[in-house]
Coordinates of C-alpha atoms in Angstrom, one line a residue:
M151 CA 13.7 -30.0 14.7
T152 CA 12.1 -33.4 14.7
N153 CA 10.6 -35.3 11.8
T154 CA 7.2 -34.4 13.1
T155 CA 7.9 -30.6 12.8
L156 CA 6.4 -28.9 9.7
S157 CA 8.8 -26.3 8.5
V158 CA 7.3 -23.3 6.6
A159 CA 8.9 -20.3 4.9
I160 CA 6.6 -17.3 4.3
I161 CA 8.0 -14.8 1.8
G162 CA 6.7 -11.3 2.8
A163 CA 6.4 -9.8 6.3
G164 CA 3.2 -7.9 5.8
P165 CA -0.3 -8.5 7.3
A166 CA -1.0 -11.6 5.1
G167 CA 2.3 -13.2 6.1
Y168 CA 1.8 -12.5 9.8
Y169 CA -1.8 -13.7 9.9
T170 CA -0.8 -16.9 8.2
A171 CA 2.1 -17.5 10.6
E172 CA -0.2 -16.8 13.6
A173 CA -2.8 -19.3 12.3
L174 CA -0.1 -22.0 11.5
T175 CA 1.3 -21.9 15.0
S176 CA -1.8 -21.5 17.1
G177 CA -3.0 -25.1 17.1
D178 CA -1.7 -28.4 18.4
Q179 CA 0.5 -29.2 15.4
D180 CA 4.2 -28.8 15.6
V181 CA 5.0 -26.0 13.1
R182 CA 8.0 -23.7 12.8
V183 CA 7.7 -20.6 10.6
D184 CA 10.4 -18.3 9.2
I185 CA 8.9 -15.0 7.8
I186 CA 11.4 -13.8 5.2
D187 CA 11.5 -10.3 3.8
R188 CA 13.9 -8.5 1.5
L189 CA 13.7 -5.4 3.7
P190 CA 15.2 -5.1 7.2
T191 CA 11.8 -3.9 8.5
P192 CA 8.7 -6.1 9.1
F193 CA 5.0 -5.3 8.7
G194 CA 4.9 -4.4 5.0
L195 CA 1.9 -2.3 4.2
I196 CA 1.5 -1.2 7.8
R197 CA 4.8 0.6 7.6
A198 CA 5.0 1.6 4.0
G199 CA 1.3 1.9 2.9
V200 CA -0.8 3.2 5.7
A201 CA -1.0 7.0 5.6
P202 CA 1.5 8.6 8.0
D203 CA -1.3 10.6 9.7
H204 CA -3.3 7.5 10.4
Q205 CA -1.3 6.2 13.4
S206 CA -4.1 4.3 15.0
I207 CA -4.3 1.9 12.1
K208 CA -0.7 1.1 12.6
N209 CA -1.4 -0.3 16.0
V210 CA -2.3 -3.6 14.5
S211 CA 1.5 -4.2 14.3
R212 CA 1.3 -5.0 18.0
R213 CA -0.5 -8.2 17.2
Y214 CA 2.3 -9.1 14.8
E215 CA 4.9 -8.3 17.5
A216 CA 3.1 -10.8 19.7
T217 CA 3.5 -13.4 17.0
N218 CA 7.2 -12.7 16.8
Q219 CA 7.6 -13.5 20.5
R220 CA 6.8 -17.1 19.8
D221 CA 9.8 -19.5 19.6
D222 CA 8.2 -21.2 16.6
V223 CA 8.0 -17.9 14.5
R224 CA 11.1 -16.0 13.3
F225 CA 11.5 -12.8 11.3
V226 CA 14.3 -13.0 8.7
G227 CA 14.8 -9.6 7.2
N228 CA 17.2 -8.3 4.6
L229 CA 17.0 -11.6 2.7
S230 CA 15.9 -11.2 -0.9
L231 CA 14.3 -13.9 -3.0
G232 CA 16.3 -13.9 -6.3
R233 CA 19.2 -11.9 -5.0
D234 CA 20.3 -13.9 -2.0
I235 CA 18.4 -17.2 -2.3
T236 CA 16.2 -18.9 -5.0
L237 CA 12.7 -20.2 -4.7
G238 CA 14.1 -23.7 -5.5
E239 CA 16.5 -23.5 -2.6
L240 CA 13.8 -22.5 -0.2
Q241 CA 11.6 -25.4 -1.4
D242 CA 14.5 -27.8 -0.8
L243 CA 14.9 -26.4 2.8
Y244 CA 11.2 -26.2 3.8
D245 CA 8.2 -28.4 3.6
V246 CA 6.1 -25.4 2.6
V247 CA 6.8 -22.1 1.0
V248 CA 4.0 -19.4 1.1
L249 CA 4.2 -16.4 -1.1
A250 CA 2.9 -13.3 0.8
T251 CA 4.6 -10.8 -1.4
G252 CA 1.7 -8.4 -1.7
A253 CA 1.1 -6.2 -4.8
A254 CA 3.8 -3.6 -5.0
R255 CA 3.7 -2.6 -8.7
D256 CA 1.4 0.2 -9.9
R257 CA -1.2 -0.8 -12.4
P258 CA -0.6 1.0 -15.7
L259 CA -3.0 3.8 -16.6
G260 CA -3.0 2.7 -20.2
V261 CA -3.2 6.1 -21.9
E262 CA -0.9 8.1 -24.1
G263 CA 1.7 10.1 -22.1
E264 CA 1.8 8.1 -18.9
D265 CA 5.6 7.9 -19.3
L266 CA 6.0 11.7 -19.0
T267 CA 8.0 13.1 -16.1
G268 CA 5.7 14.0 -13.3
V269 CA 3.4 11.0 -13.7
I270 CA 3.9 8.9 -10.6
G271 CA 1.9 5.9 -9.6
S272 CA 0.4 5.8 -6.1
G273 CA 2.6 2.9 -5.0
A274 CA 5.7 4.9 -5.7
F275 CA 4.3 8.2 -4.4
V276 CA 3.0 6.6 -1.2
G277 CA 6.3 4.8 -0.8
W278 CA 8.1 8.1 -1.1
Y279 CA 6.2 9.9 1.6
N280 CA 6.3 6.7 3.8
S281 CA 10.1 6.3 3.7
H282 CA 10.1 3.1 1.7
P283 CA 13.8 2.5 0.7
D284 CA 12.8 1.8 -2.9
F285 CA 11.4 5.3 -3.4
K286 CA 13.4 7.6 -1.1
D287 CA 15.1 9.2 -4.1
L288 CA 11.9 9.7 -6.1
A289 CA 12.1 13.5 -5.7
P290 CA 8.8 14.5 -7.3
D291 CA 8.7 18.2 -8.3
L292 CA 6.0 19.8 -6.2
R293 CA 6.7 23.3 -7.5
V294 CA 3.5 23.1 -9.5
A295 CA 0.2 24.9 -9.3
S296 CA -2.1 21.9 -9.7
V297 CA -2.1 18.1 -9.1
A298 CA -4.4 15.5 -10.6
V299 CA -5.1 12.4 -8.4
I300 CA -6.8 9.7 -10.5
G301 CA -9.1 7.3 -8.6
N302 CA -12.1 7.3 -6.3
G303 CA -10.8 5.1 -3.5
N304 CA -9.1 5.7 -0.2
V305 CA -5.6 5.7 -1.7
A306 CA -6.6 8.7 -3.8
V307 CA -8.0 10.4 -0.7
D308 CA -4.8 9.7 1.3
V309 CA -2.6 11.2 -1.5
A310 CA -4.7 14.3 -1.8
R311 CA -5.0 14.8 2.0
I312 CA -1.2 14.4 2.6
L313 CA -0.5 17.0 -0.1
A314 CA -3.1 19.4 1.4
K315 CA -2.3 19.2 5.1
T316 CA -0.1 21.8 6.7
A317 CA 3.1 21.0 8.7
E318 CA 1.2 21.5 11.9
E319 CA -1.5 19.1 10.9
M320 CA 1.2 16.5 10.1
S321 CA 3.2 17.1 13.3
S322 CA 2.1 13.9 15.0
S323 CA 2.6 11.7 11.9
D324 CA 5.6 9.8 10.7
L325 CA 5.7 11.5 7.3
A326 CA 9.1 11.0 5.8
D327 CA 11.4 14.0 6.5
H328 CA 12.4 14.3 2.8
A329 CA 8.7 14.3 1.8
A330 CA 7.7 16.8 4.5
R331 CA 10.3 19.3 3.2
E332 CA 8.9 19.2 -0.3
I333 CA 5.2 19.0 0.5
H334 CA 5.2 21.9 3.0
S335 CA 7.2 24.2 0.7
S336 CA 5.2 23.3 -2.4
T337 CA 3.3 25.8 -4.6
I338 CA 0.3 23.6 -5.0
K339 CA -3.0 25.6 -5.1
D340 CA -5.4 23.1 -6.7
I341 CA -5.7 19.3 -6.2
Y342 CA -8.2 17.3 -8.2
I343 CA -9.5 13.8 -7.3
L344 CA -10.9 12.4 -10.6
G345 CA -13.2 9.4 -10.9
R346 CA -14.6 7.7 -14.0
R347 CA -17.9 7.0 -12.4
G348 CA -20.3 8.8 -10.1
P349 CA -20.5 9.4 -6.4
L350 CA -22.7 6.4 -5.8
E351 CA -20.0 4.1 -7.3
A352 CA -17.1 5.7 -5.4
A353 CA -15.1 3.4 -3.1
F354 CA -14.3 6.0 -0.5
T355 CA -15.0 5.0 3.1
P356 CA -16.9 7.6 5.1
K357 CA -14.2 8.3 7.7
E358 CA -11.5 9.0 5.0
L359 CA -13.9 11.1 2.9
G360 CA -15.1 13.1 5.8
E361 CA -11.6 14.1 6.8
L362 CA -11.3 16.1 3.6
N363 CA -13.8 18.6 4.9
K364 CA -11.8 19.3 8.0
L365 CA -8.5 20.5 6.5
E366 CA -7.0 23.6 8.0
N367 CA -5.7 25.3 4.9
C368 CA -7.6 23.6 2.1
V369 CA -11.3 23.7 1.1
T370 CA -12.9 20.7 -0.5
L371 CA -15.2 21.4 -3.4
V372 CA -17.9 19.3 -5.1
D373 CA -20.0 20.2 -8.1
R374 CA -23.6 20.0 -6.9
S375 CA -24.7 19.1 -10.4
Q376 CA -22.7 15.9 -10.3
L377 CA -24.6 14.6 -7.2
P378 CA -27.8 12.6 -7.5
D379 CA -31.3 14.0 -6.6
P380 CA -31.4 14.4 -2.8
A381 CA -34.5 12.2 -2.8
I382 CA -32.3 9.2 -3.5
D383 CA -30.5 9.7 -0.1
E384 CA -33.4 8.1 1.7
T385 CA -32.9 4.9 -0.3
L386 CA -29.2 4.6 0.6
S387 CA -27.6 2.9 3.6
G388 CA -24.2 2.3 5.1
A389 CA -21.2 3.9 3.6
A390 CA -23.0 5.3 0.5
K391 CA -25.4 7.2 2.7
K392 CA -22.7 8.6 4.9
N393 CA -20.6 9.5 1.9
M394 CA -23.5 11.4 0.4
V395 CA -23.8 13.5 3.6
S396 CA -20.1 14.5 3.3
L397 CA -20.3 15.2 -0.4
R398 CA -23.4 17.4 -0.1
A399 CA -21.7 19.4 2.7
M400 CA -18.7 19.9 0.5
A401 CA -21.0 21.2 -2.3
E402 CA -21.8 24.1 0.0
N403 CA -18.2 25.2 0.3
R404 CA -16.8 28.2 -1.6
P405 CA -13.5 28.3 -3.5
E406 CA -12.4 31.4 -1.6
D407 CA -12.9 29.9 1.8
K408 CA -9.3 28.7 2.1
P409 CA -6.0 29.3 0.1
V410 CA -5.8 25.7 -1.3
R411 CA -8.7 24.0 -3.2
L412 CA -9.4 20.3 -3.4
H413 CA -11.8 19.4 -6.2
I414 CA -13.6 16.1 -6.2
Q415 CA -14.8 15.5 -9.7
F416 CA -16.9 12.6 -10.9
Y417 CA -17.7 11.3 -14.4
R418 CA -14.2 12.1 -15.8
R419 CA -12.2 9.4 -17.7
P420 CA -8.5 10.0 -18.4
M421 CA -7.9 9.8 -22.2
A422 CA -4.3 11.1 -22.4
L423 CA -1.6 13.0 -20.5
V424 CA -0.4 16.1 -22.1
G425 CA 3.3 17.0 -22.1
E426 CA 5.4 20.1 -22.7
I427 CA 9.1 21.0 -22.9
E428 CA 11.5 18.5 -21.4
E429 CA 8.8 15.8 -21.6
C430 CA 7.1 16.9 -18.4
V431 CA 3.4 16.5 -17.9
C432 CA 1.4 19.7 -17.9
G433 CA -2.2 18.5 -18.2
I434 CA -4.6 15.6 -18.5
R435 CA -7.2 15.2 -21.2
L436 CA -10.5 13.9 -19.7
E437 CA -13.7 12.6 -21.3
E438 CA -17.0 13.3 -19.7
T439 CA -18.8 10.0 -18.9
I440 CA -22.2 8.7 -17.8
V441 CA -23.1 5.5 -16.0
E442 CA -25.8 3.4 -17.5
D443 CA -26.8 -0.1 -16.3
G444 CA -23.6 -0.2 -14.3
K445 CA -21.4 0.6 -17.2
C446 CA -19.2 3.7 -17.7
I447 CA -19.9 5.2 -21.1
G448 CA -18.0 8.1 -22.7
T449 CA -20.1 11.0 -24.1
G450 CA -17.5 12.3 -26.5
K451 CA -17.2 15.6 -24.7
S452 CA -13.6 16.3 -23.6
M453 CA -11.6 18.8 -21.7
V454 CA -8.0 19.4 -20.7
L455 CA -7.2 19.9 -17.0
P456 CA -3.9 21.6 -16.1
A457 CA -1.7 19.4 -13.9
G458 CA 2.0 19.5 -13.2
L459 CA 1.8 16.3 -11.2
V460 CA -0.4 13.3 -12.0
V461 CA -0.8 10.5 -9.4
P462 CA -2.8 7.5 -10.7
C463 CA -4.4 5.6 -7.8
I464 CA -6.0 2.8 -9.8
G465 CA -4.7 -0.4 -8.3
Y466 CA -1.7 -2.6 -8.0
R467 CA -0.2 -5.8 -9.3
S468 CA 2.1 -8.4 -7.8
S469 CA 5.6 -8.8 -9.1
P470 CA 6.2 -12.0 -11.1
I471 CA 8.6 -14.5 -9.6
E472 CA 10.7 -16.8 -11.9
D473 CA 9.2 -20.3 -12.3
V474 CA 5.9 -19.3 -10.6
P475 CA 2.8 -19.2 -12.9
Y476 CA 1.6 -15.7 -13.2
N477 CA -1.7 -14.2 -14.4
A478 CA -0.6 -11.0 -16.1
R479 CA -4.2 -9.8 -16.6
Y480 CA -5.0 -9.7 -12.9
G481 CA -1.5 -9.3 -11.5
V482 CA -1.6 -12.3 -9.3
F483 CA -0.1 -15.8 -9.1
E484 CA -2.1 -18.6 -10.7
N485 CA -3.5 -20.6 -7.9
A486 CA -6.4 -22.8 -6.9
E487 CA -7.7 -21.4 -3.6
G488 CA -4.1 -20.5 -2.6
L489 CA -2.4 -23.6 -3.9
I490 CA 0.1 -22.9 -6.7
S491 CA 1.9 -26.3 -6.8
K492 CA 2.9 -29.1 -4.4
G493 CA 4.2 -27.4 -1.3
L494 CA 3.9 -23.9 -2.8
Y495 CA 1.1 -21.5 -1.7
C496 CA 0.1 -17.9 -1.9
V497 CA -1.9 -15.6 0.4
G498 CA -3.1 -12.0 0.5
W499 CA -2.9 -9.6 -2.4
C500 CA -0.6 -11.8 -4.5
R501 CA -3.3 -14.5 -4.3
R502 CA -6.6 -12.5 -4.7
G503 CA -5.5 -9.0 -5.9
P504 CA -5.4 -5.7 -4.0
T505 CA -8.9 -5.9 -2.4
G506 CA -10.3 -5.4 1.0
T507 CA -8.7 -3.9 4.1
I508 CA -5.8 -4.9 6.3
G509 CA -8.2 -7.0 8.3
T510 CA -9.3 -8.9 5.2
N511 CA -6.0 -10.7 5.2
K512 CA -6.8 -12.4 8.5
P513 CA -9.5 -14.8 7.3
D514 CA -7.3 -15.3 4.2
G515 CA -4.3 -16.3 6.3
V516 CA -6.4 -18.5 8.5
G517 CA -7.8 -20.3 5.4
I518 CA -4.4 -20.9 3.8
A519 CA -3.0 -22.1 7.1
A520 CA -5.8 -24.6 7.5
K521 CA -5.3 -25.8 3.9
I522 CA -1.6 -26.3 4.5
L523 CA -2.0 -28.2 7.7
D524 CA -4.6 -30.4 6.0
E525 CA -2.6 -31.1 2.9
V526 CA 1.1 -31.2 3.9
K527 CA 2.9 -33.6 6.2
P528 CA 6.4 -33.0 7.6
A529 CA 9.2 -34.5 5.4
G530 CA 12.1 -33.9 7.8
K531 CA 13.5 -31.1 5.7
P532 CA 16.3 -28.9 7.2
G533 CA 14.1 -25.8 7.6
R534 CA 15.5 -23.1 9.8
E535 CA 18.8 -24.8 10.5
G536 CA 19.3 -25.3 6.8
L537 CA 18.6 -21.6 6.0
D538 CA 21.0 -20.5 8.7
E539 CA 23.7 -22.7 7.2
L540 CA 23.2 -21.2 3.8
V541 CA 23.2 -17.7 5.2
N542 CA 26.5 -18.3 6.9
E543 CA 28.0 -19.9 3.8
R544 CA 27.1 -16.8 1.7
S545 CA 28.0 -14.3 4.4
L546 CA 24.6 -12.7 4.2
K547 CA 23.6 -10.0 6.8
I548 CA 20.1 -11.0 7.9
V549 CA 18.1 -8.9 10.3
T550 CA 16.2 -10.6 13.1
F551 CA 13.2 -9.2 15.0
Q552 CA 15.5 -8.3 17.9
D553 CA 17.7 -6.4 15.4
W554 CA 14.6 -4.6 14.0
K555 CA 13.8 -3.4 17.5
K556 CA 17.2 -1.6 17.5
I557 CA 16.2 0.1 14.2
E558 CA 12.8 1.0 15.7
A559 CA 14.4 2.4 18.8
A560 CA 16.7 4.6 16.7
E561 CA 13.8 6.0 14.8
V562 CA 11.8 6.7 18.0
D563 CA 14.9 8.4 19.5
A564 CA 15.3 10.6 16.4
A565 CA 11.7 11.8 16.5
E566 CA 11.0 15.5 17.1
G567 CA 8.0 17.0 18.8
D568 CA 4.8 14.9 18.7
A569 CA 6.1 12.6 15.9
P570 CA 6.1 9.0 16.9
R571 CA 9.2 8.2 14.9
S572 CA 11.6 9.5 12.3
K573 CA 11.7 6.7 9.8
I574 CA 15.1 5.6 8.3
S575 CA 14.9 5.0 4.6
D576 CA 18.5 4.0 3.9
L577 CA 19.1 0.3 3.8
A578 CA 22.8 0.4 4.7
E579 CA 22.0 2.6 7.7
M580 CA 19.3 0.2 8.9
V581 CA 21.6 -2.8 8.6
S582 CA 24.4 -0.9 10.4
I583 CA 22.1 -0.1 13.3
A584 CA 20.9 -3.7 13.4
E585 CA 24.5 -4.9 13.7
G586 CA 25.1 -2.5 16.5
S587 CA 27.6 -0.4 14.5

């Protein structure tokens, strides 16, 4: 590496990290990027967050693969910040360090009883059915009659849909094998999607909401009285109008139409989670609400909904990093348009919070890359060679992109039927395959 080469370390191999790497290396400037991730697998949310039955969305990873084919971009997997290397060490090695760590922690529900057994945040629950190594042993008890999914966004829809679909409907997905066994032998008969506000404020996208009315074994039900006057439909546009079409169609369904029922309920605010013997959740106390001038207001009327599993889908927070200023209220790193301190930047959800879609990270990454290239000049730091030397000194087992392709091939080979892959969730097994053992 010459003194004119800008060396950049990006922490996090998800969409924000890859879009930033792509933008940094697409121009005329001499830049080398190492994308570092604590897992042996790249692509972050694409692999561990996108619903297993939404395979087309995962195709964006092909773009990231193209980025990895460049000599000036390298994936360094199985290298954990804090465990294997410190932020200070990375800052000594690289001209720039970019935090692209996402938002992996579930936002607390903030009500009594959320520590009961059977209350599982969507980050953990989605990670479990998506084969994330951190959650492979979660083992939620699905031998329950009813489930409450809290939230009116696409994550809530994903969780409810995955629980409602049959094994045949999921046959072309990459649903984790351990999750498939539990979900498809569950005793669930009622699934509730609960939102504090009304249908006009819901954050569902039309495609995801519409899928709920096409389930083989499950009928989706909506209380017609919770929908606005039909006359308002003519004033709506875009997603809101399409959503209202789906919701009104669901209001025509009957509970007896199919064996499993999915209830979409609005104007319901969680007040407390109710427990029983062995500190397991058995219900959720809800307050009826109204929306006035954009504000959600409680009416004082309450009810208890039976639920043996509760999955809050109410947002995520980034995990704090030692010596990095952190805004606990919003769950992001303190930053000024992506700049944390000299040579230290953040991008994606850890910068702006868990908002937007996967594609939203592209302009974010492009903007941060432009900012870096404008503000930082090469200082002749060791960069990639320095990291390799440290890795060798500490006998660390890093996983390159070529190593990852071995893991991917093993998953594809293990797939049965129409499944695209059978994901491996054990870290030691993945590293062993990467080493060719």
